Amino acid sequence: TTLAVGSPYVTIVGEGWGSIIKQISVAVSRGGISCSADGLTVTNIKIESPTQTGNENVAIHVEKSASAAVYDIHIQDVWFEKFTYAVVAINPHRCFVHNNYIYSTGDNSTDTGGAIQMAGAVQTTISGNIITGDAANKFQHGIYISGDISETVVTANAISDGFYSYGIHIYGTTFTTGRFGMIVSENQINDVPNGIIFSNSGVANANVRAVSIIDNKVYTSLRCVFVNGSDIANLIIDGNYFRSGGSAAGNPILEITQSGGQTATDVQITNNVFKDFKDGGIDLNNAVAMTGIRIENNTFDPATSGDSCITLDDPSTVPMPYSNIVVRGNRNVGAKTISVSPTFYSGYKQ
């Protein structure tokens, strides 16, 4: 059964979580609430779904809509698989997804479903959502955003307990000319392999510009933050608490890699805590050059004293050496060594 909304500025208000919309159709490609008009508000409703396989079933679907608001929704008993999400917004503008509770009950080990998906998210806020599962019933993605992320804010979400892949996954990013980038702040991500991921490999002209990753708490088994783009500029990573419980080979807590194209410029990594890593704290891994890099006032507490805290690519292996690298004011815990390798860059300071 699907509630389809085609008129603008419709408000659907339930009578609390006792108001239930049940997805009972297995064959439909969209279930629950579907909207293609501006100004939809959905609030104070509980949405349930039985196990559904092989379909792109969603609880709330908003397409090409401006000023939609989805908040105070309880979505549970939902099997998210085959590109299936609880809340999907396609090319939204000025949308608000806030204070929803989303719980997964389905094994998504081979599929790509998740809780919240935005295909483009201009001036959109995703905040205060609780996204969770358990050891047997996992998401692939907590929050998945692709396309234009101009002036998007992802803040104060709690993502925990049962994920195969990503807490917050940003893919193939672009920005509208004249608008600033994206803020990812004050999220708590726990028990996921990868925390905050900008994965742009293979996407033409994907960029990470004017992005701030600030004041998050991230506990993962692999990477806490991974940034990969063909155009990286004005990236701020500040005030975060990063902890890796496994950190398998090749998975430093924070990795920034340039996938080709332009020089990465103005990257600030400051005032963060890096704890319990086993394969590196910060790794700048570049195909071309980086300039204007600040790594300051971070605290490193590796699992063992031999783990490298900061690694920069050897300039002999890239087309141009890095320049204007500042690494200073960082501290260790428990008399473990802060290592920077190698240390012979143009403009290097410590």
Tab-separated table of C-alpha atoms in Angstrom:
chain	number	residue	atom	x	y	z
A	1	THR	CA	0.000	0.000	0.000
A	2	THR	CA	1.374	3.409	-0.959
A	3	LEU	CA	0.236	6.869	0.076
A	4	ALA	CA	1.103	9.054	-2.958
A	5	VAL	CA	1.224	12.829	-2.564
A	6	GLY	CA	1.140	14.925	-5.734
A	7	SER	CA	-0.087	18.257	-4.367
A	8	PRO	CA	2.290	20.816	-2.862
A	9	TYR	CA	2.509	21.703	0.825
A	10	VAL	CA	0.739	18.710	2.287
A	11	THR	CA	1.227	17.891	5.964
A	12	ILE	CA	0.790	14.372	7.303
A	13	VAL	CA	0.671	14.290	11.095
A	14	GLY	CA	0.073	11.093	12.977
A	15	GLU	CA	-1.186	10.669	16.496
A	16	GLY	CA	2.156	9.580	17.817
A	17	TRP	CA	4.014	6.351	17.286
A	18	GLY	CA	0.722	4.558	17.683
A	19	SER	CA	-0.164	5.818	14.196
A	20	ILE	CA	1.121	3.056	11.954
A	21	ILE	CA	1.556	2.852	8.211
A	22	LYS	CA	2.305	-0.733	7.283
A	23	GLN	CA	3.991	-1.638	4.035
A	24	ILE	CA	2.227	-4.842	3.119
A	25	SER	CA	2.851	-5.074	-0.622
A	26	VAL	CA	5.884	-7.079	-1.714
A	27	ALA	CA	5.568	-6.369	-5.446
A	28	VAL	CA	5.479	-2.562	-5.517
A	29	SER	CA	8.631	-0.582	-6.257
A	30	ARG	CA	7.758	2.118	-3.754
A	31	GLY	CA	6.006	1.656	-0.451
A	32	GLY	CA	4.861	3.816	2.431
A	33	ILE	CA	4.740	7.548	1.567
A	34	SER	CA	5.796	8.817	-1.869
A	35	CYS	CA	5.944	12.519	-2.750
A	36	SER	CA	6.904	14.473	-5.862
A	37	ALA	CA	5.595	17.856	-4.742
A	38	ASP	CA	7.134	20.700	-2.753
A	39	GLY	CA	6.627	21.290	0.918
A	40	LEU	CA	5.669	17.829	2.173
A	41	THR	CA	5.775	17.448	5.951
A	42	VAL	CA	5.625	13.988	7.515
A	43	THR	CA	5.821	13.753	11.278
A	44	ASN	CA	4.832	11.752	14.351
A	45	ILE	CA	4.161	8.449	12.560
A	46	LYS	CA	5.412	4.911	12.973
A	47	ILE	CA	6.158	2.993	9.763
A	48	GLU	CA	6.570	-0.756	9.689
A	49	SER	CA	7.470	-3.127	6.890
A	50	PRO	CA	7.700	-6.895	6.650
A	51	THR	CA	10.593	-8.639	4.977
A	52	GLN	CA	10.767	-7.628	1.328
A	53	THR	CA	13.322	-8.895	-1.152
A	54	GLY	CA	14.387	-7.912	-4.632
A	55	ASN	CA	12.504	-4.586	-4.742
A	56	GLU	CA	13.431	-0.963	-4.221
A	57	ASN	CA	11.056	-0.573	-1.316
A	58	VAL	CA	11.274	2.552	0.815
A	59	ALA	CA	9.325	3.863	3.759
A	60	ILE	CA	9.380	7.547	2.713
A	61	HIS	CA	10.287	8.636	-0.814
A	62	VAL	CA	10.641	12.310	-1.774
A	63	GLU	CA	11.609	13.173	-5.356
A	64	LYS	CA	12.517	16.574	-6.822
A	65	SER	CA	10.921	18.289	-3.877
A	66	ALA	CA	11.794	21.537	-2.126
A	67	SER	CA	11.236	22.311	1.544
A	68	ALA	CA	10.202	18.786	2.556
A	69	ALA	CA	10.406	17.898	6.245
A	70	VAL	CA	10.562	14.379	7.665
A	71	TYR	CA	10.860	14.350	11.440
A	72	ASP	CA	9.838	12.466	14.563
A	73	ILE	CA	9.231	9.273	12.541
A	74	HIS	CA	9.733	5.778	13.948
A	75	ILE	CA	10.729	3.323	11.204
A	76	GLN	CA	11.324	-0.252	12.251
A	77	ASP	CA	11.070	-3.871	11.193
A	78	VAL	CA	12.379	-2.837	7.795
A	79	TRP	CA	14.540	-5.090	5.644
A	80	PHE	CA	16.738	-2.710	3.664
A	81	GLU	CA	18.313	-4.334	0.630
A	82	LYS	CA	18.731	-3.921	-3.128
A	83	PHE	CA	19.234	-0.130	-3.020
A	84	THR	CA	16.436	0.078	-0.470
A	85	TYR	CA	16.367	2.784	2.198
A	86	ALA	CA	14.077	4.010	4.933
A	87	VAL	CA	14.122	7.627	3.750
A	88	VAL	CA	15.036	8.487	0.148
A	89	ALA	CA	15.218	11.988	-1.301
A	90	ILE	CA	16.055	12.526	-4.976
A	91	ASN	CA	17.383	15.991	-5.902
A	92	PRO	CA	15.924	17.686	-2.828
A	93	HIS	CA	16.405	21.352	-1.957
A	94	ARG	CA	16.093	22.821	1.536
A	95	CYS	CA	14.908	19.525	2.999
A	96	PHE	CA	14.949	18.640	6.690
A	97	VAL	CA	15.344	15.085	7.993
A	98	HIS	CA	15.413	15.267	11.775
A	99	ASN	CA	14.954	13.265	14.943
A	100	ASN	CA	13.888	10.003	13.320
A	101	TYR	CA	14.460	6.531	14.747
A	102	ILE	CA	15.387	3.917	12.127
A	103	TYR	CA	16.035	0.285	12.996
A	104	SER	CA	17.140	-2.429	10.574
A	105	THR	CA	15.958	-6.026	10.716
A	106	GLY	CA	17.562	-7.619	7.703
A	107	ASP	CA	20.909	-9.004	6.604
A	108	ASN	CA	22.334	-6.666	3.949
A	109	SER	CA	25.762	-8.275	3.638
A	110	THR	CA	25.687	-8.420	-0.161
A	111	ASP	CA	23.486	-5.428	-0.956
A	112	THR	CA	23.619	-1.665	-0.655
A	113	GLY	CA	20.610	-0.599	1.363
A	114	GLY	CA	20.607	1.660	4.364
A	115	ALA	CA	18.752	4.197	6.445
A	116	ILE	CA	18.862	7.606	4.728
A	117	GLN	CA	19.770	8.259	1.096
A	118	MET	CA	20.078	11.643	-0.596
A	119	ALA	CA	20.764	11.823	-4.337
A	120	GLY	CA	21.814	15.440	-4.260
A	121	ALA	CA	21.168	17.387	-1.087
A	122	VAL	CA	21.388	21.140	-1.692
A	123	GLN	CA	20.768	23.175	1.477
A	124	THR	CA	19.560	20.050	3.254
A	125	THR	CA	19.921	19.250	6.948
A	126	ILE	CA	20.119	15.700	8.320
A	127	SER	CA	20.203	15.943	12.091
A	128	GLY	CA	19.385	14.202	15.333
A	129	ASN	CA	18.525	10.835	13.788
A	130	ILE	CA	19.113	7.536	15.583
A	131	ILE	CA	20.108	4.782	13.151
A	132	THR	CA	20.799	1.336	14.508
A	133	GLY	CA	20.602	-2.411	13.995
A	134	ASP	CA	22.219	-5.366	15.694
A	135	ALA	CA	24.897	-7.962	15.059
A	136	ALA	CA	22.639	-10.130	12.903
A	137	ASN	CA	20.662	-7.380	11.171
A	138	LYS	CA	22.929	-4.799	9.588
A	139	PHE	CA	22.880	-1.776	7.313
A	140	GLN	CA	25.332	-1.142	4.505
A	141	HIS	CA	24.992	2.634	4.962
A	142	GLY	CA	23.728	4.774	7.787
A	143	ILE	CA	23.578	7.995	5.739
A	144	TYR	CA	24.398	7.940	2.014
A	145	ILE	CA	24.654	11.149	-0.010
A	146	SER	CA	25.662	11.508	-3.650
A	147	GLY	CA	25.774	14.344	-6.166
A	148	ASP	CA	25.469	18.021	-5.229
A	149	ILE	CA	26.074	18.579	-1.514
A	150	SER	CA	26.175	22.388	-1.515
A	151	GLU	CA	25.361	23.853	1.893
A	152	THR	CA	24.403	20.478	3.329
A	153	VAL	CA	24.669	19.835	7.065
A	154	VAL	CA	24.883	16.378	8.665
A	155	THR	CA	24.923	16.881	12.411
A	156	ALA	CA	24.181	15.260	15.773
A	157	ASN	CA	23.180	11.871	14.375
A	158	ALA	CA	23.786	8.650	16.312
A	159	ILE	CA	24.764	5.733	14.079
A	160	SER	CA	25.614	2.498	15.841
A	161	ASP	CA	25.496	-1.241	16.390
A	162	GLY	CA	25.585	-3.242	13.237
A	163	PHE	CA	26.957	-2.023	9.904
A	164	TYR	CA	28.721	-3.821	7.102
A	165	SER	CA	30.304	-0.799	5.458
A	166	TYR	CA	29.744	2.878	6.292
A	167	GLY	CA	28.380	5.195	8.924
A	168	ILE	CA	28.262	8.306	6.711
A	169	HIS	CA	29.122	7.791	3.030
A	170	ILE	CA	29.455	10.754	0.648
A	171	TYR	CA	29.987	9.711	-2.988
A	172	GLY	CA	30.678	11.523	-6.255
A	173	THR	CA	30.354	15.009	-4.816
A	174	THR	CA	29.818	18.242	-6.714
A	175	PHE	CA	28.975	21.779	-5.644
A	176	THR	CA	26.774	24.517	-7.042
A	177	THR	CA	28.834	27.522	-8.146
A	178	GLY	CA	28.796	30.245	-5.529
A	179	ARG	CA	27.687	28.019	-2.643
A	180	PHE	CA	29.905	26.730	0.131
A	181	GLY	CA	30.398	23.066	0.838
A	182	MET	CA	29.331	20.671	3.542
A	183	ILE	CA	29.448	20.399	7.343
A	184	VAL	CA	29.656	17.030	9.109
A	185	SER	CA	29.587	17.746	12.831
A	186	GLU	CA	28.809	16.328	16.268
A	187	ASN	CA	27.822	12.888	15.000
A	188	GLN	CA	28.408	9.775	17.101
A	189	ILE	CA	29.350	6.753	15.018
A	190	ASN	CA	29.993	3.471	16.790
A	191	ASP	CA	30.696	-0.118	15.775
A	192	VAL	CA	31.101	0.365	12.015
A	193	PRO	CA	33.994	-0.645	9.721
A	194	ASN	CA	34.263	2.841	8.143
A	195	GLY	CA	33.082	6.030	9.774
A	196	ILE	CA	32.950	9.168	7.565
A	197	ILE	CA	33.859	8.392	3.971
A	198	PHE	CA	34.188	10.673	0.942
A	199	SER	CA	34.673	8.015	-1.717
A	200	ASN	CA	35.016	9.587	-5.133
A	201	SER	CA	37.324	7.180	-6.940
A	202	GLY	CA	36.328	6.706	-10.565
A	203	VAL	CA	33.940	9.685	-10.592
A	204	ALA	CA	34.932	12.384	-13.086
A	205	ASN	CA	35.603	15.791	-11.505
A	206	ALA	CA	34.435	14.719	-8.072
A	207	ASN	CA	35.594	17.224	-5.504
A	208	VAL	CA	35.761	17.832	-1.788
A	209	ARG	CA	35.795	21.612	-1.390
A	210	ALA	CA	34.961	23.691	1.677
A	211	VAL	CA	34.091	20.600	3.707
A	212	SER	CA	34.286	20.703	7.514
A	213	ILE	CA	34.428	17.530	9.604
A	214	ILE	CA	34.272	18.789	13.169
A	215	ASP	CA	33.524	17.592	16.701
A	216	ASN	CA	32.500	14.043	15.765
A	217	LYS	CA	33.068	10.914	17.869
A	218	VAL	CA	33.879	7.934	15.657
A	219	TYR	CA	34.729	4.369	16.707
A	220	THR	CA	35.426	1.947	13.860
A	221	SER	CA	37.219	-1.287	13.041
A	222	LEU	CA	38.894	0.220	9.939
A	223	ARG	CA	39.051	3.890	8.929
A	224	CYS	CA	37.409	6.671	10.896
A	225	VAL	CA	37.740	9.168	8.026
A	226	PHE	CA	38.681	8.596	4.382
A	227	VAL	CA	38.714	11.452	1.856
A	228	ASN	CA	39.332	10.689	-1.812
A	229	GLY	CA	38.742	13.292	-4.509
A	230	SER	CA	40.137	14.709	-7.726
A	231	ASP	CA	39.851	18.243	-6.316
A	232	ILE	CA	40.440	18.696	-2.582
A	233	ALA	CA	40.532	22.226	-1.138
A	234	ASN	CA	39.661	24.012	2.106
A	235	LEU	CA	39.164	20.803	4.041
A	236	ILE	CA	38.918	21.175	7.818
A	237	ILE	CA	39.111	18.199	10.198
A	238	ASP	CA	39.016	19.600	13.717
A	239	GLY	CA	38.071	18.631	17.248
A	240	ASN	CA	37.158	15.011	16.533
A	241	TYR	CA	37.669	11.916	18.662
A	242	PHE	CA	38.754	8.997	16.475
A	243	ARG	CA	39.243	5.468	17.764
A	244	SER	CA	39.975	2.335	15.768
A	245	GLY	CA	39.510	-1.021	17.392
A	246	GLY	CA	41.075	-3.080	14.620
A	247	SER	CA	42.737	-0.915	11.992
A	248	ALA	CA	43.662	-3.728	9.609
A	249	ALA	CA	46.655	-3.373	7.298
A	250	GLY	CA	46.302	-0.453	4.917
A	251	ASN	CA	43.636	1.282	7.003
A	252	PRO	CA	44.954	4.273	8.938
A	253	ILE	CA	42.470	6.137	11.110
A	254	LEU	CA	42.522	9.197	8.816
A	255	GLU	CA	43.528	8.921	5.170
A	256	ILE	CA	43.407	11.638	2.528
A	257	THR	CA	44.231	10.682	-1.035
A	258	GLN	CA	44.182	12.685	-4.239
A	259	SER	CA	42.739	10.599	-7.067
A	260	GLY	CA	44.340	12.738	-9.756
A	261	GLY	CA	43.798	16.100	-11.396
A	262	GLN	CA	44.525	19.145	-9.287
A	263	THR	CA	46.803	19.906	-6.379
A	264	ALA	CA	45.155	19.459	-2.994
A	265	THR	CA	45.229	22.780	-1.153
A	266	ASP	CA	44.542	24.111	2.318
A	267	VAL	CA	43.947	21.002	4.411
A	268	GLN	CA	43.693	21.567	8.165
A	269	ILE	CA	43.924	18.630	10.602
A	270	THR	CA	43.850	20.114	14.088
A	271	ASN	CA	42.855	19.377	17.685
A	272	ASN	CA	41.833	15.760	17.085
A	273	VAL	CA	42.401	12.644	19.198
A	274	PHE	CA	43.636	9.494	17.422
A	275	LYS	CA	43.393	6.439	19.656
A	276	ASP	CA	44.202	2.703	19.509
A	277	PHE	CA	45.243	2.611	15.856
A	278	LYS	CA	47.438	-0.204	14.590
A	279	ASP	CA	48.218	0.874	11.029
A	280	GLY	CA	48.734	4.605	11.159
A	281	GLY	CA	47.090	7.717	12.547
A	282	ILE	CA	47.216	10.202	9.637
A	283	ASP	CA	48.200	9.164	6.122
A	284	LEU	CA	48.387	11.685	3.261
A	285	ASN	CA	48.589	9.539	0.170
A	286	ASN	CA	48.722	11.536	-3.030
A	287	ALA	CA	48.881	10.986	-6.779
A	288	VAL	CA	49.896	14.580	-7.448
A	289	ALA	CA	50.822	17.353	-5.010
A	290	MET	CA	49.511	18.901	-1.827
A	291	THR	CA	50.165	22.370	-0.525
A	292	GLY	CA	49.111	24.324	2.517
A	293	ILE	CA	48.789	21.365	4.892
A	294	ARG	CA	48.489	21.993	8.655
A	295	ILE	CA	48.681	19.111	11.129
A	296	GLU	CA	48.661	20.774	14.539
A	297	ASN	CA	47.744	20.148	18.170
A	298	ASN	CA	46.523	16.579	17.708
A	299	THR	CA	46.843	13.852	20.333
A	300	PHE	CA	48.035	10.383	19.289
A	301	ASP	CA	47.592	7.246	21.385
A	302	PRO	CA	48.512	4.270	19.155
A	303	ALA	CA	47.955	0.680	20.163
A	304	THR	CA	51.724	0.113	20.234
A	305	SER	CA	54.658	2.496	20.303
A	306	GLY	CA	55.884	1.347	16.886
A	307	ASP	CA	52.820	2.527	14.987
A	308	SER	CA	53.352	5.511	12.701
A	309	CYS	CA	51.365	8.551	13.797
A	310	ILE	CA	51.781	10.736	10.697
A	311	THR	CA	52.787	9.514	7.237
A	312	LEU	CA	53.365	11.698	4.181
A	313	ASP	CA	54.174	10.266	0.771
A	314	ASP	CA	57.832	10.267	-0.221
A	315	PRO	CA	58.141	13.205	-2.689
A	316	SER	CA	60.252	11.083	-4.994
A	317	THR	CA	57.189	8.920	-5.682
A	318	VAL	CA	54.878	11.766	-6.747
A	319	PRO	CA	55.215	14.161	-9.688
A	320	MET	CA	55.947	17.160	-7.436
A	321	PRO	CA	57.028	17.452	-3.821
A	322	TYR	CA	54.561	18.701	-1.307
A	323	SER	CA	54.975	22.276	-0.107
A	324	ASN	CA	54.045	24.415	2.865
A	325	ILE	CA	53.624	21.501	5.229
A	326	VAL	CA	53.289	22.447	8.898
A	327	VAL	CA	53.377	19.677	11.518
A	328	ARG	CA	53.688	21.016	15.048
A	329	GLY	CA	52.205	21.013	18.516
A	330	ASN	CA	51.128	17.370	18.365
A	331	ARG	CA	51.465	15.243	21.469
A	332	ASN	CA	51.719	11.595	22.393
A	333	VAL	CA	50.252	9.580	25.234
A	334	GLY	CA	52.253	7.178	27.384
A	335	ALA	CA	55.674	8.156	26.011
A	336	LYS	CA	54.912	6.691	22.603
A	337	THR	CA	56.800	8.143	19.669
A	338	ILE	CA	55.296	10.727	17.336
A	339	SER	CA	56.804	9.788	13.993
A	340	VAL	CA	56.614	11.815	10.797
A	341	SER	CA	57.898	10.042	7.732
A	342	PRO	CA	59.556	11.342	5.663
A	343	THR	CA	60.489	14.802	6.979
A	344	PHE	CA	62.205	16.450	4.012
A	345	TYR	CA	59.527	18.542	2.356
A	346	SER	CA	59.742	22.056	0.972
A	347	GLY	CA	58.375	24.321	3.661
A	348	TYR	CA	58.226	21.555	6.258
A	349	LYS	CA	58.066	22.803	9.842
A	350	GLN	CA	57.792	21.009	13.132
